[in-house]
Amino acid sequence: MTTAPERSVPQPVFTDAEAGHKVFPDSLSRRYNYYTPQKRKQTHYEDVTVEVQPDPRHYLSQGWLYGFADGTGGYPLEWTALKAWGSDRPVPERFAGSGGAGYEWPAHGWHEFRDPNEEWELTMYRYNSNVVRQVNQNIDAAKQSKAFEQWNRNWIQFVAQHVGAWMHVDHGLGLYLFANANRRAPTNMHNNAIAVNSMHRIRSAQDLALYNLTLSEEIEGFDGSAHVETWNSDPVWQGTRTVAEQLTGIDDWCEAIFAANVIFEPLVGELFRSNLVQQAAPGNGDFITPTVMGAEEYDYAERDLRYTKAMFDLLVNDKEFSEHNKLIINGWLETWVPRCIAAARTMQPLWSQPDAKPPRFEDALDRSKSRFGGILAGLGLPTPKELAQ
């Protein structure tokens, strides 16, 4: 029997230089500790969101790593007229050997914001996929039960023209207002919340577009292109179209979020979705459209407005710039409230078009005004006199 020869294998030698050998005070910690959690314990949302977008006032010892052609670097705080405490402190001077010296965290008040929805990539995908799945199941059930055959002819035309027209609002605001504001906001906590808001609007536009295609297949004579001419030319939509296009042209990212979520949505968006479509549809034999529009209503009322109120509550109560911020916001109210009220009143003829009428337009507008006033009161802001228009 032959014995296998022994092989000489070099034995590992530990020199205490290998990674992970050195013991630090937090070596055994299972939590990040580079930020102060909002509550007693850190949350998973905070671990994957806070400080993901760096700040030269805190960590970037060499300043911004990237910039624009005009020399502007990173995410300038000047991209909004509003301020959070510490914003006016100079960026720490950087030079050879300066190290990472900066301000204690948080470097300024913008970093205090936390999205109460605790949205990040995983939650965004889960939520939107669940909404799309539910909407599709509702539509499939309606197709199987021949529910579209119960619609009266006037309502078919109303959905083709006017419900379809709302997808243009969603697409425009989602792609050109919220997506733009997401890039300009100074912290990743803001970026995530606003990006999710953008996806909500884009998904809602997609929901309506796909619904429009389904109706074109299921209902004889349904004009799937009617919404285009309605959006472009129908007088009742030109006020809303004008304001929506003006909103997408706002340069100040905070003004864009405030004007869209605090002013436009309750005075125009909810007025149309909740106080017209949701109210009129059942009486006209339609129990499907409210489920499609209702998904967007939930997006706004329970999620997008929620983070918006948390964001602006910090700013109107800022320990350094409260009065400055309130003055700026009051100017935004003076600008956008009259525009939104005018757009809402331009839509009044829509209330008389369905055979089964929704509650009176003036009652619906009063509810929207009350809703808007309640949002302002919750932020400690006065009701503008322009609301009386």
Coordinates of C-alpha atoms in Angstrom, one line a residue:
M1 CA 0.0 0.0 0.0
T2 CA 1.5 3.3 -1.1
T3 CA 1.3 6.2 1.3
A4 CA 0.5 9.6 -0.2
P5 CA 3.3 12.1 0.1
E6 CA 2.9 14.9 2.6
R7 CA 2.7 18.3 1.2
S8 CA 4.1 21.3 2.9
V9 CA 1.5 24.1 3.0
P10 CA 2.4 27.5 4.3
Q11 CA 0.5 28.2 7.5
P12 CA -1.3 31.5 7.9
V13 CA 0.4 34.0 10.1
F14 CA -1.7 36.6 11.9
T15 CA 0.0 39.9 12.3
D16 CA -2.9 41.9 13.8
A17 CA -2.9 44.0 10.6
E18 CA -5.9 42.2 9.0
A19 CA -9.1 44.2 8.4
G20 CA -11.5 44.1 11.3
H21 CA -8.9 43.2 13.9
K22 CA -8.7 46.5 15.6
V23 CA -11.3 47.1 18.3
F24 CA -13.2 50.4 18.3
P25 CA -15.8 51.5 20.9
D26 CA -18.5 50.6 18.5
S27 CA -17.0 47.5 16.9
L28 CA -19.8 45.3 18.2
S29 CA -22.6 47.7 17.4
R30 CA -25.2 46.5 15.0
R31 CA -26.6 50.0 14.3
Y32 CA -25.3 53.0 12.4
N33 CA -24.4 55.9 14.7
Y34 CA -23.5 58.7 12.3
Y35 CA -26.8 60.5 12.8
T36 CA -29.2 61.1 15.6
P37 CA -32.5 59.2 15.2
Q38 CA -35.7 61.0 15.4
K39 CA -37.0 58.7 18.1
R40 CA -35.3 56.6 20.8
K41 CA -34.3 53.9 18.4
Q42 CA -33.1 54.1 14.8
T43 CA -35.4 52.8 12.1
H44 CA -34.6 50.8 9.0
Y45 CA -35.8 53.8 7.0
E46 CA -33.3 56.1 8.6
D47 CA -30.5 53.6 8.2
V48 CA -31.0 53.4 4.4
T49 CA -31.9 57.1 3.9
V50 CA -30.2 59.5 6.2
E51 CA -26.9 60.9 4.9
V52 CA -27.0 58.8 1.7
Q53 CA -26.7 62.1 -0.1
P54 CA -23.6 63.7 1.4
D55 CA -23.0 67.3 2.4
P56 CA -19.8 69.3 2.3
R57 CA -20.8 70.9 5.6
H58 CA -20.5 67.5 7.2
Y59 CA -18.5 64.8 5.4
L60 CA -17.2 65.9 2.0
S61 CA -13.8 67.1 3.1
Q62 CA -12.8 68.0 -0.4
G63 CA -16.1 69.8 -1.2
W64 CA -18.6 68.7 -3.9
L65 CA -17.3 65.9 -6.1
Y66 CA -19.4 67.1 -9.0
G67 CA -20.9 70.3 -10.3
F68 CA -22.6 72.2 -13.1
A69 CA -21.0 74.1 -16.0
D70 CA -21.4 77.5 -14.2
G71 CA -19.4 76.2 -11.3
T72 CA -22.4 75.5 -9.0
G73 CA -21.7 72.3 -7.1
G74 CA -23.9 69.5 -5.8
Y75 CA -27.1 70.5 -4.2
P76 CA -27.1 74.3 -3.4
L77 CA -29.3 75.4 -0.6
E78 CA -30.1 78.5 -2.7
W79 CA -32.4 76.4 -4.9
T80 CA -35.3 77.5 -2.6
A81 CA -36.0 80.8 -1.0
L82 CA -36.9 79.0 2.3
K83 CA -34.2 78.4 4.9
A84 CA -33.6 75.9 7.7
W85 CA -31.4 76.8 10.7
G86 CA -27.7 76.8 10.0
S87 CA -28.2 77.4 6.3
D88 CA -26.4 80.7 6.4
R89 CA -23.3 79.3 8.1
P90 CA -20.4 79.2 5.6
V91 CA -19.3 75.9 4.1
P92 CA -16.2 74.8 6.0
E93 CA -12.9 75.8 4.3
R94 CA -11.2 72.9 2.6
F95 CA -7.5 72.7 2.1
A96 CA -4.7 70.1 2.2
G97 CA -4.7 68.5 5.6
S98 CA -8.0 70.0 6.7
G99 CA -9.4 66.4 7.0
G100 CA -13.2 66.0 7.4
A101 CA -13.7 68.9 9.8
G102 CA -17.2 70.3 9.5
Y103 CA -20.2 71.0 11.6
E104 CA -21.6 68.7 14.2
W105 CA -24.5 66.6 12.7
P106 CA -27.0 67.7 11.6
A107 CA -25.0 70.3 9.7
H108 CA -28.2 72.4 9.2
G109 CA -32.0 72.1 9.8
W110 CA -32.8 70.5 6.4
H111 CA -31.4 67.2 7.8
E112 CA -34.0 67.1 10.5
F113 CA -36.8 66.1 8.1
R114 CA -38.1 62.6 8.3
D115 CA -40.8 61.2 5.9
P116 CA -43.6 59.9 8.2
N117 CA -44.4 57.4 5.4
E118 CA -40.8 56.1 5.8
E119 CA -40.5 55.6 2.0
W120 CA -37.5 54.2 0.3
E121 CA -36.9 52.0 -2.8
L122 CA -38.3 48.8 -1.4
T123 CA -41.4 50.3 0.1
M124 CA -42.1 52.3 -3.1
Y125 CA -42.0 49.2 -5.3
R126 CA -44.1 47.2 -3.0
Y127 CA -46.8 49.9 -2.6
N128 CA -47.1 50.8 -6.3
S129 CA -47.2 47.1 -7.4
N130 CA -49.9 46.4 -4.9
V131 CA -52.0 49.4 -6.2
V132 CA -51.6 48.3 -9.8
R133 CA -52.5 44.7 -8.9
Q134 CA -55.7 45.9 -7.1
V135 CA -56.7 48.2 -9.9
N136 CA -56.2 45.5 -12.5
Q137 CA -58.2 43.0 -10.5
N138 CA -61.1 45.5 -10.2
I139 CA -61.1 46.1 -13.9
D140 CA -60.8 42.4 -14.8
A141 CA -63.8 41.6 -12.5
A142 CA -65.8 44.4 -14.2
K143 CA -65.0 42.9 -17.6
Q144 CA -66.1 39.4 -16.5
S145 CA -69.3 40.7 -15.0
K146 CA -70.1 42.9 -18.1
A147 CA -70.3 45.9 -15.7
F148 CA -69.5 48.4 -18.4
E149 CA -72.8 47.6 -20.1
Q150 CA -74.5 49.4 -17.2
W151 CA -73.1 52.8 -18.1
N152 CA -75.4 55.3 -19.7
R153 CA -74.3 57.0 -22.9
N154 CA -73.6 60.4 -21.5
W155 CA -71.4 59.0 -18.8
I156 CA -69.4 57.0 -21.4
Q157 CA -68.7 60.3 -23.2
F158 CA -67.9 62.0 -19.9
V159 CA -65.3 59.4 -19.0
A160 CA -63.8 59.4 -22.5
Q161 CA -63.4 63.2 -22.5
H162 CA -63.0 64.4 -18.9
V163 CA -61.7 61.5 -16.8
G164 CA -59.2 60.8 -19.6
A165 CA -58.2 64.5 -19.5
W166 CA -57.0 64.2 -15.9
M167 CA -54.1 61.9 -17.0
H168 CA -52.5 65.0 -18.6
V169 CA -52.4 66.7 -15.2
D170 CA -50.9 63.6 -13.5
H171 CA -48.3 63.1 -16.2
G172 CA -47.2 66.7 -16.3
L173 CA -46.9 67.2 -12.6
G174 CA -45.3 63.8 -12.0
L175 CA -42.6 64.2 -14.7
Y176 CA -41.9 67.9 -14.7
L177 CA -42.7 69.2 -11.2
F178 CA -42.0 66.4 -8.7
A179 CA -39.2 64.7 -10.6
N180 CA -37.5 68.1 -11.0
A181 CA -38.0 69.0 -7.3
N182 CA -36.6 65.7 -6.3
R183 CA -33.3 66.5 -8.0
R184 CA -33.1 70.0 -6.4
A185 CA -33.9 69.1 -2.8
P186 CA -30.9 69.2 -0.4
T187 CA -31.1 65.9 1.5
N188 CA -31.9 62.3 0.7
M189 CA -34.8 62.3 3.1
H190 CA -36.5 65.0 0.9
N191 CA -35.3 63.3 -2.3
N192 CA -37.0 59.9 -1.4
A193 CA -40.3 61.4 -0.3
I194 CA -40.6 63.6 -3.4
A195 CA -39.4 60.9 -5.8
V196 CA -42.2 58.6 -4.4
N197 CA -44.7 61.5 -4.9
S198 CA -43.5 61.7 -8.5
M199 CA -44.0 58.0 -9.1
H200 CA -47.5 58.2 -7.6
R201 CA -48.5 60.8 -10.2
I202 CA -46.8 59.0 -13.1
R203 CA -48.4 55.7 -12.1
S204 CA -51.8 57.4 -11.8
A205 CA -51.4 58.8 -15.4
Q206 CA -50.5 55.3 -16.5
D207 CA -53.5 53.8 -14.7
L208 CA -55.8 56.2 -16.5
A209 CA -54.1 55.6 -19.9
L210 CA -54.4 51.8 -19.6
Y211 CA -58.0 52.1 -18.3
N212 CA -58.8 54.2 -21.4
L213 CA -57.4 51.4 -23.6
T214 CA -59.6 48.8 -21.8
L215 CA -62.7 50.9 -22.2
S216 CA -61.9 51.3 -25.9
E217 CA -62.0 47.5 -26.2
E218 CA -65.0 46.9 -23.9
I219 CA -67.4 49.7 -24.9
E220 CA -68.6 50.0 -28.4
G221 CA -68.1 53.5 -29.7
F222 CA -65.8 54.6 -26.9
D223 CA -63.5 57.3 -28.2
G224 CA -60.1 56.6 -26.7
S225 CA -58.6 59.7 -28.2
A226 CA -61.3 62.2 -27.1
H227 CA -59.3 63.2 -24.0
V228 CA -56.5 64.8 -26.2
E229 CA -58.9 67.3 -27.9
T230 CA -60.6 67.9 -24.6
W231 CA -57.3 68.8 -22.9
N232 CA -56.1 70.9 -25.8
S233 CA -59.3 72.8 -26.6
D234 CA -62.3 72.3 -24.3
P235 CA -62.8 75.7 -22.4
V236 CA -63.7 73.9 -19.1
W237 CA -60.2 72.5 -19.0
Q238 CA -58.1 75.5 -20.0
G239 CA -58.0 77.0 -16.5
T240 CA -56.6 73.7 -15.1
R241 CA -54.3 73.3 -18.0
T242 CA -52.9 76.8 -17.6
V243 CA -52.2 76.3 -13.8
A244 CA -50.7 72.9 -14.4
E245 CA -48.3 74.2 -16.9
Q246 CA -47.5 77.2 -14.7
L247 CA -46.7 74.8 -11.9
T248 CA -44.3 72.8 -14.0
G249 CA -42.4 76.0 -14.7
I250 CA -41.6 76.8 -11.0
D251 CA -37.9 77.1 -10.3
D252 CA -38.0 77.0 -6.5
W253 CA -38.4 73.3 -5.5
C254 CA -40.1 74.1 -2.2
E255 CA -42.6 76.5 -3.9
A256 CA -43.3 73.7 -6.4
I257 CA -44.2 71.2 -3.7
F258 CA -46.2 73.7 -1.7
A259 CA -48.2 75.0 -4.6
A260 CA -49.0 71.5 -5.9
N261 CA -49.7 69.6 -2.7
V262 CA -51.0 72.3 -0.4
I263 CA -52.9 74.5 -2.8
F264 CA -53.6 72.9 -6.2
E265 CA -54.5 69.4 -5.0
P266 CA -57.3 70.3 -2.5
L267 CA -58.7 73.2 -4.5
V268 CA -58.6 71.5 -8.0
G269 CA -57.4 67.9 -7.7
E270 CA -59.7 66.7 -5.0
L271 CA -62.5 68.9 -6.2
F272 CA -62.5 67.0 -9.5
R273 CA -61.7 63.5 -8.3
S274 CA -63.6 63.3 -5.0
N275 CA -66.4 65.9 -5.5
L276 CA -67.2 65.2 -9.1
V277 CA -66.1 61.8 -10.5
Q278 CA -66.4 59.8 -7.3
Q279 CA -69.8 61.3 -6.5
A280 CA -71.3 61.1 -10.0
A281 CA -70.1 57.7 -11.1
P282 CA -72.3 55.3 -9.1
G283 CA -75.5 57.1 -10.1
N284 CA -74.5 56.6 -13.8
G285 CA -74.0 52.9 -13.4
D286 CA -70.2 53.1 -13.0
F287 CA -68.6 51.4 -10.0
I288 CA -65.2 50.9 -11.7
T289 CA -63.9 54.4 -12.3
P290 CA -64.1 55.3 -8.6
T291 CA -61.7 52.5 -7.8
V292 CA -59.2 53.8 -10.4
M293 CA -59.5 57.4 -9.2
G294 CA -59.7 56.3 -5.6
A295 CA -56.1 54.9 -5.8
E296 CA -54.9 58.4 -6.6
E297 CA -57.0 59.9 -3.9
Y298 CA -55.4 57.7 -1.4
D299 CA -51.9 58.4 -2.7
Y300 CA -52.5 62.1 -2.1
A301 CA -54.6 62.2 1.0
E302 CA -52.8 59.5 3.0
R303 CA -49.2 59.7 1.8
D304 CA -48.2 62.7 -0.3
L305 CA -50.0 65.3 1.8
R306 CA -48.7 63.6 4.9
Y307 CA -45.0 64.1 4.1
T308 CA -45.7 67.6 2.8
K309 CA -47.2 68.7 6.1
A310 CA -44.3 67.2 8.0
M311 CA -41.8 69.0 5.7
F312 CA -43.4 72.4 5.9
D313 CA -44.2 72.1 9.6
L314 CA -40.4 72.1 10.3
L315 CA -39.9 75.1 8.1
V316 CA -42.7 77.4 9.4
N317 CA -41.5 76.5 13.0
D318 CA -37.8 76.7 12.3
K319 CA -35.8 78.0 15.3
E320 CA -33.9 80.5 13.1
F321 CA -35.9 81.3 10.0
S322 CA -39.6 80.8 11.0
E323 CA -40.7 84.4 10.2
H324 CA -38.6 84.5 7.0
N325 CA -40.3 81.3 5.8
K326 CA -43.8 82.3 6.7
L327 CA -43.3 85.6 4.8
I328 CA -42.2 83.7 1.7
I329 CA -45.0 81.1 1.9
N330 CA -47.6 83.9 2.3
G331 CA -46.4 85.3 -1.0
W332 CA -46.8 81.9 -2.6
L333 CA -50.4 81.7 -1.3
E334 CA -51.1 85.2 -2.7
T335 CA -49.9 84.0 -6.1
W336 CA -51.3 80.5 -6.4
V337 CA -54.7 80.6 -4.5
P338 CA -56.3 83.0 -7.0
R339 CA -55.0 80.9 -9.9
C340 CA -56.4 77.7 -8.5
I341 CA -59.7 79.1 -7.6
A342 CA -60.1 80.5 -11.1
A343 CA -59.2 77.1 -12.5
A344 CA -61.7 75.4 -10.3
R345 CA -64.5 77.8 -11.3
T346 CA -63.7 77.2 -15.0
M347 CA -64.6 73.5 -14.4
Q348 CA -68.1 74.3 -13.1
P349 CA -69.9 73.2 -16.4
L350 CA -68.7 69.7 -15.8
W351 CA -71.1 69.3 -12.9
S352 CA -74.1 69.5 -15.2
Q353 CA -73.0 67.0 -17.8
P354 CA -73.7 63.6 -16.2
D355 CA -77.3 62.4 -16.3
A356 CA -77.2 61.6 -12.6
K357 CA -75.8 64.8 -11.1
P358 CA -73.3 65.0 -8.3
P359 CA -73.8 67.5 -5.4
R360 CA -73.9 71.1 -6.5
F361 CA -70.6 72.7 -7.7
E362 CA -70.7 75.5 -5.1
D363 CA -71.1 72.9 -2.3
A364 CA -68.2 70.9 -3.7
L365 CA -66.0 74.0 -3.9
D366 CA -66.9 75.0 -0.3
R367 CA -65.8 71.6 0.8
S368 CA -62.5 72.0 -1.1
K369 CA -62.0 75.4 0.4
S370 CA -62.7 74.0 3.9
R371 CA -60.2 71.2 3.3
F372 CA -57.6 73.7 2.1
G373 CA -58.2 75.9 5.1
G374 CA -57.7 73.0 7.5
I375 CA -54.4 72.1 5.9
L376 CA -53.2 75.7 6.4
A377 CA -54.4 75.8 10.0
G378 CA -52.5 72.6 10.7
L379 CA -49.4 74.3 9.6
G380 CA -50.1 77.4 11.6
L381 CA -50.6 79.5 8.5
P382 CA -53.5 82.1 8.1
T383 CA -56.2 81.6 5.6
P384 CA -55.6 83.9 2.7
K385 CA -58.2 86.5 1.7
E386 CA -58.0 85.3 -1.9
L387 CA -59.9 82.2 -0.8
A388 CA -63.1 84.3 -0.7
Q389 CA -63.0 84.5 -4.5

